[in-house]
Short mmCIF file of C-alpha atoms and ligand atoms in Angstrom, two decimals:
data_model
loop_
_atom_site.label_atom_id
_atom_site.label_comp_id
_atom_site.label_asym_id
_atom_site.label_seq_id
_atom_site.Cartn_x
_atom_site.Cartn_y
_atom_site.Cartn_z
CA UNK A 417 1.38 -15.99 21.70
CA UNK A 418 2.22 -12.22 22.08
CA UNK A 419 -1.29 -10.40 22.47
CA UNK A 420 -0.20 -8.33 19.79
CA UNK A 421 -0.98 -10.50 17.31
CA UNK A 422 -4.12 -12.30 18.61
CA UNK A 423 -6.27 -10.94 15.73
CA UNK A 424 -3.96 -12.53 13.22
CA UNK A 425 -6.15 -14.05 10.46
CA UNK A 426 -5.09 -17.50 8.60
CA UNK A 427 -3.32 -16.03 5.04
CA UNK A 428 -6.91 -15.92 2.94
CA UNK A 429 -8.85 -14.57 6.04
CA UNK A 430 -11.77 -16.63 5.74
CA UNK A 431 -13.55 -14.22 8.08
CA UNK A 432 -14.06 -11.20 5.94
CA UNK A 433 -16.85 -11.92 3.40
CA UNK A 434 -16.43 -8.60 1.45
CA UNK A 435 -14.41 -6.10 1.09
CA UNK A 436 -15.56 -3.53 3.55
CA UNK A 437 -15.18 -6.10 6.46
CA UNK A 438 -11.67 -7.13 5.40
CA UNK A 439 -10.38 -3.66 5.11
CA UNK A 440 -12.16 -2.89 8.64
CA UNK A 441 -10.23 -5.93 9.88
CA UNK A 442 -7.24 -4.99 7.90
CA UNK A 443 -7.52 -1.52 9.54
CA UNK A 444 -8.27 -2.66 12.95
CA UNK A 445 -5.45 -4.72 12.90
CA UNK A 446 -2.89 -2.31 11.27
CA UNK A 447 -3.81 0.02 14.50
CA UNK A 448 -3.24 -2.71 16.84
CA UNK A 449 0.65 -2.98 15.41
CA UNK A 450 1.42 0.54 14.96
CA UNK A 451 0.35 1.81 18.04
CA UNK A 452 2.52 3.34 20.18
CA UNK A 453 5.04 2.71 17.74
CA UNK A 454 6.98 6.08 16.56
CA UNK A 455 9.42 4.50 13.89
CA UNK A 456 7.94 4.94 10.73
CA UNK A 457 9.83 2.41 8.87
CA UNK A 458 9.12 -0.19 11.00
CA UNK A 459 5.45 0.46 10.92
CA UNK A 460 4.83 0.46 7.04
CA UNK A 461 6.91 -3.20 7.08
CA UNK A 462 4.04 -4.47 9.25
CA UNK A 463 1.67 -3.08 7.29
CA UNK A 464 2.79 -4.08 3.96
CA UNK A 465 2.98 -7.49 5.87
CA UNK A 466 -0.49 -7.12 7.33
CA UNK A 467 -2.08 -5.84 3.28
CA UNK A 468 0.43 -9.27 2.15
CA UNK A 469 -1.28 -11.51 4.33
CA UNK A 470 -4.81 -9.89 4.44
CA UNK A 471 -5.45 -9.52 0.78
CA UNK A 472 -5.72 -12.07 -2.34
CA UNK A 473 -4.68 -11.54 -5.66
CA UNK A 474 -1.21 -9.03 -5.05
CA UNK A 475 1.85 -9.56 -6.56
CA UNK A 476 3.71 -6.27 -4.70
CA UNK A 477 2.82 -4.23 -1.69
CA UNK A 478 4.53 -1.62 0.08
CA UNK A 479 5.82 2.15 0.39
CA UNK A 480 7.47 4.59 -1.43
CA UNK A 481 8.92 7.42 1.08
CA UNK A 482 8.90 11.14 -0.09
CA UNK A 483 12.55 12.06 0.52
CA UNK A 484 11.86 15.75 -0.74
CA UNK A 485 12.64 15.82 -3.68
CA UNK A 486 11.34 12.12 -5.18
CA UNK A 487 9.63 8.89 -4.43
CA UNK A 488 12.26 5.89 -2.64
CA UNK A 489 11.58 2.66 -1.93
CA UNK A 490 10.14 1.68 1.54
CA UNK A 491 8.93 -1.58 2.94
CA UNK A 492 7.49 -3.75 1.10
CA UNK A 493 6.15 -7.73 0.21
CA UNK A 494 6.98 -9.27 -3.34
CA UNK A 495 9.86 -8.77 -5.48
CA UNK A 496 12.61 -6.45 -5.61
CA UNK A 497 11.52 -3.00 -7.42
CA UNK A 498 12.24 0.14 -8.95
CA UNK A 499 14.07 2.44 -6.23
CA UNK A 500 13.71 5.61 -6.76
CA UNK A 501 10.58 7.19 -8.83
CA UNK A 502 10.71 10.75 -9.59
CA UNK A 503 7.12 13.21 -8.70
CA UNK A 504 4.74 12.73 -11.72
CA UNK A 505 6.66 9.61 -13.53
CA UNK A 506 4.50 6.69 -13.47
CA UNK A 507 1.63 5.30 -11.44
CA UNK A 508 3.19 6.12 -7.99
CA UNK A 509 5.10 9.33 -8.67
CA UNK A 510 1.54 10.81 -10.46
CA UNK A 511 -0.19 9.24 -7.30
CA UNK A 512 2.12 11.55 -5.13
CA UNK A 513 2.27 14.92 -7.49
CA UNK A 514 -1.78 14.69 -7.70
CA UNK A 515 -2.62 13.50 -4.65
CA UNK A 516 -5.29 11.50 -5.44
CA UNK A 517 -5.38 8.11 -5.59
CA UNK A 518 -4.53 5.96 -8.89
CA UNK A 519 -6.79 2.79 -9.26
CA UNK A 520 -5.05 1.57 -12.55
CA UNK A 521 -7.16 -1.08 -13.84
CA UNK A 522 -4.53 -2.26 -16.79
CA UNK A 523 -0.94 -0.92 -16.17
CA UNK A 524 -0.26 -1.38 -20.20
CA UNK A 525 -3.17 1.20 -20.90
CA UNK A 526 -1.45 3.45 -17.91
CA UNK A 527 0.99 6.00 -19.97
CA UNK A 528 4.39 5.97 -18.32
CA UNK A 529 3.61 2.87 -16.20
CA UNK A 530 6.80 2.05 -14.52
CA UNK A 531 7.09 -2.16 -14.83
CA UNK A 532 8.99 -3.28 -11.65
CA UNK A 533 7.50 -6.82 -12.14
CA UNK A 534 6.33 -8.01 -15.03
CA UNK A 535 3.61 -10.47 -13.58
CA UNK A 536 1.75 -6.97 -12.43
CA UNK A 537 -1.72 -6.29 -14.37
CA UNK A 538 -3.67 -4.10 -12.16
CA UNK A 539 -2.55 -1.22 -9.49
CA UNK A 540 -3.93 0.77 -6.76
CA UNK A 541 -1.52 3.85 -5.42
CA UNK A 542 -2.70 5.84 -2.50
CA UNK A 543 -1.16 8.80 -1.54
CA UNK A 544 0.12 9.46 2.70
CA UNK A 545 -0.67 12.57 3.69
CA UNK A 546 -0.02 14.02 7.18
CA UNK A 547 -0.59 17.58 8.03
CA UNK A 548 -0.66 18.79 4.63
CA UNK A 549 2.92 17.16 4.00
CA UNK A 550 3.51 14.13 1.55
CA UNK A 551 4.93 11.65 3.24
CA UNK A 552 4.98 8.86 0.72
CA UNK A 553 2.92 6.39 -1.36
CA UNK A 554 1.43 3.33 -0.67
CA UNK A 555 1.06 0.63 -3.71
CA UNK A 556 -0.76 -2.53 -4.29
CA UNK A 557 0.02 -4.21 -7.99
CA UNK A 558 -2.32 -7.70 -8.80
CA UNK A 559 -1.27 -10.46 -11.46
CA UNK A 560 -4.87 -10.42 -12.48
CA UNK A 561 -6.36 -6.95 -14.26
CA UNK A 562 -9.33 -5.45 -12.56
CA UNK A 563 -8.14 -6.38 -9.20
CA UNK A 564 -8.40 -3.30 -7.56
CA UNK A 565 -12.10 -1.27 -7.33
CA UNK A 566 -13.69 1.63 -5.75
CA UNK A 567 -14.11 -0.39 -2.54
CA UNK A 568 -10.53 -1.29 -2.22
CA UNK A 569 -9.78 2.09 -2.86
CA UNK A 570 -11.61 3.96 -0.11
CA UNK A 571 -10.51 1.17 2.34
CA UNK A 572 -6.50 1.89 1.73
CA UNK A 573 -7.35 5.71 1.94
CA UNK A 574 -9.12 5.21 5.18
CA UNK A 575 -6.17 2.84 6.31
CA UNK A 576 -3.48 5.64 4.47
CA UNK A 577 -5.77 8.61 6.59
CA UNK A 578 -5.58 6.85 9.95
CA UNK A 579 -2.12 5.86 10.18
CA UNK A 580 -0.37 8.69 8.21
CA UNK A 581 0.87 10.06 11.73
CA UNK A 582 2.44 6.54 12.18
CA UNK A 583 3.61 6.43 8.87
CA UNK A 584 5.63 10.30 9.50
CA UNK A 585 7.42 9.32 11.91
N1 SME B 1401 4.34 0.42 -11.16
C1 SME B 1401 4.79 1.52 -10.34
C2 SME B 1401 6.24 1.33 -9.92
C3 SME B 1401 6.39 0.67 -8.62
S1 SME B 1401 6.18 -1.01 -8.68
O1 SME B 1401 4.83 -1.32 -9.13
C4 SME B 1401 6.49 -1.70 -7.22
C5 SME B 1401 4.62 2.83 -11.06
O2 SME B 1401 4.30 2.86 -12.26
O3 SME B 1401 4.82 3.86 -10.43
#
């Protein structure tokens, strides 16, 4: 087995108890697979892999890249989605025009929600910031409503904080 992935947790990571330890795992291992790496692209598809296999309950996660001018589609896990999503429209392009996080507990009550699948209930969008430039979005969407809470929220911004240089590219 490549060393690179000898962290790699079974799909429902029986070793994180809470939340705080699975995002430090999640974060530990996100590092381990982006470092040294300088393509961008290729280092949000392991991540959206690593958030797909390290976290119940999601129906979508990935990236949208800041092209200048609006939100595009990046790497992600789950079903084909919306492409491009202009600054302020929706959960992700308000995510990105604010940025602050959006933890979205029911995307029907969310005005302007953009429905890419219709099994989504519940969304978390983090803004990726590096050196005061957006660099893109990154979104979680859950079947089940409530998914997402304060503690999942800090840990994506801590993982979104850490690896925004590997995210720039
Ligand atoms: N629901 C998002 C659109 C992206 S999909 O969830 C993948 C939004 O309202 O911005």
């Amino acid at each position: 087995m490549n060393a690179m992935y000898d962290f790699a947790p079974t799909p429902d990571h029986p070793g994180a108890t809470d939340k705080a330890t699975l995002h430090a795992d999640l974060l530990s291992a996100a590092r381990a697979v982006t470092g040294g790496e300088p393509d961008a692209i290729a280092n949000m598809a392991n991540v959206a892999a690593l958030i797909w296999q390290f976290m119940p309950d999601l129906n979508w996660a990935g990236f949208y890249r800041f092209d200048g001018t609006e939100l595009v589609l990046g790497p992600f896990q789950g079903k084909a989605a919306c492409i491009r999503i202009p600054l302020g429209k929706g959960v992700c392009g308000t995510a990105a025009a604010t940025r602050e996080t959006q933890l979205v507990e029911d995307v029907h009550a969310f005005p302007g929600h953009i429905a890419c699948d219709a099994a989504s209930a519940s969304e978390v969008v983090v803004p990726i910031i590096h050196e005061g430039r957006l660099i893109g979005v990154l979104d979680l969407d859950s079947p089940r409503v409530s998914r997402f809470d304060a503690a999942d929220a800090a840990g994506l911004e801590a993982l979104c904080a850490a690896l925004a240089p590997a995210f720039a590219g």
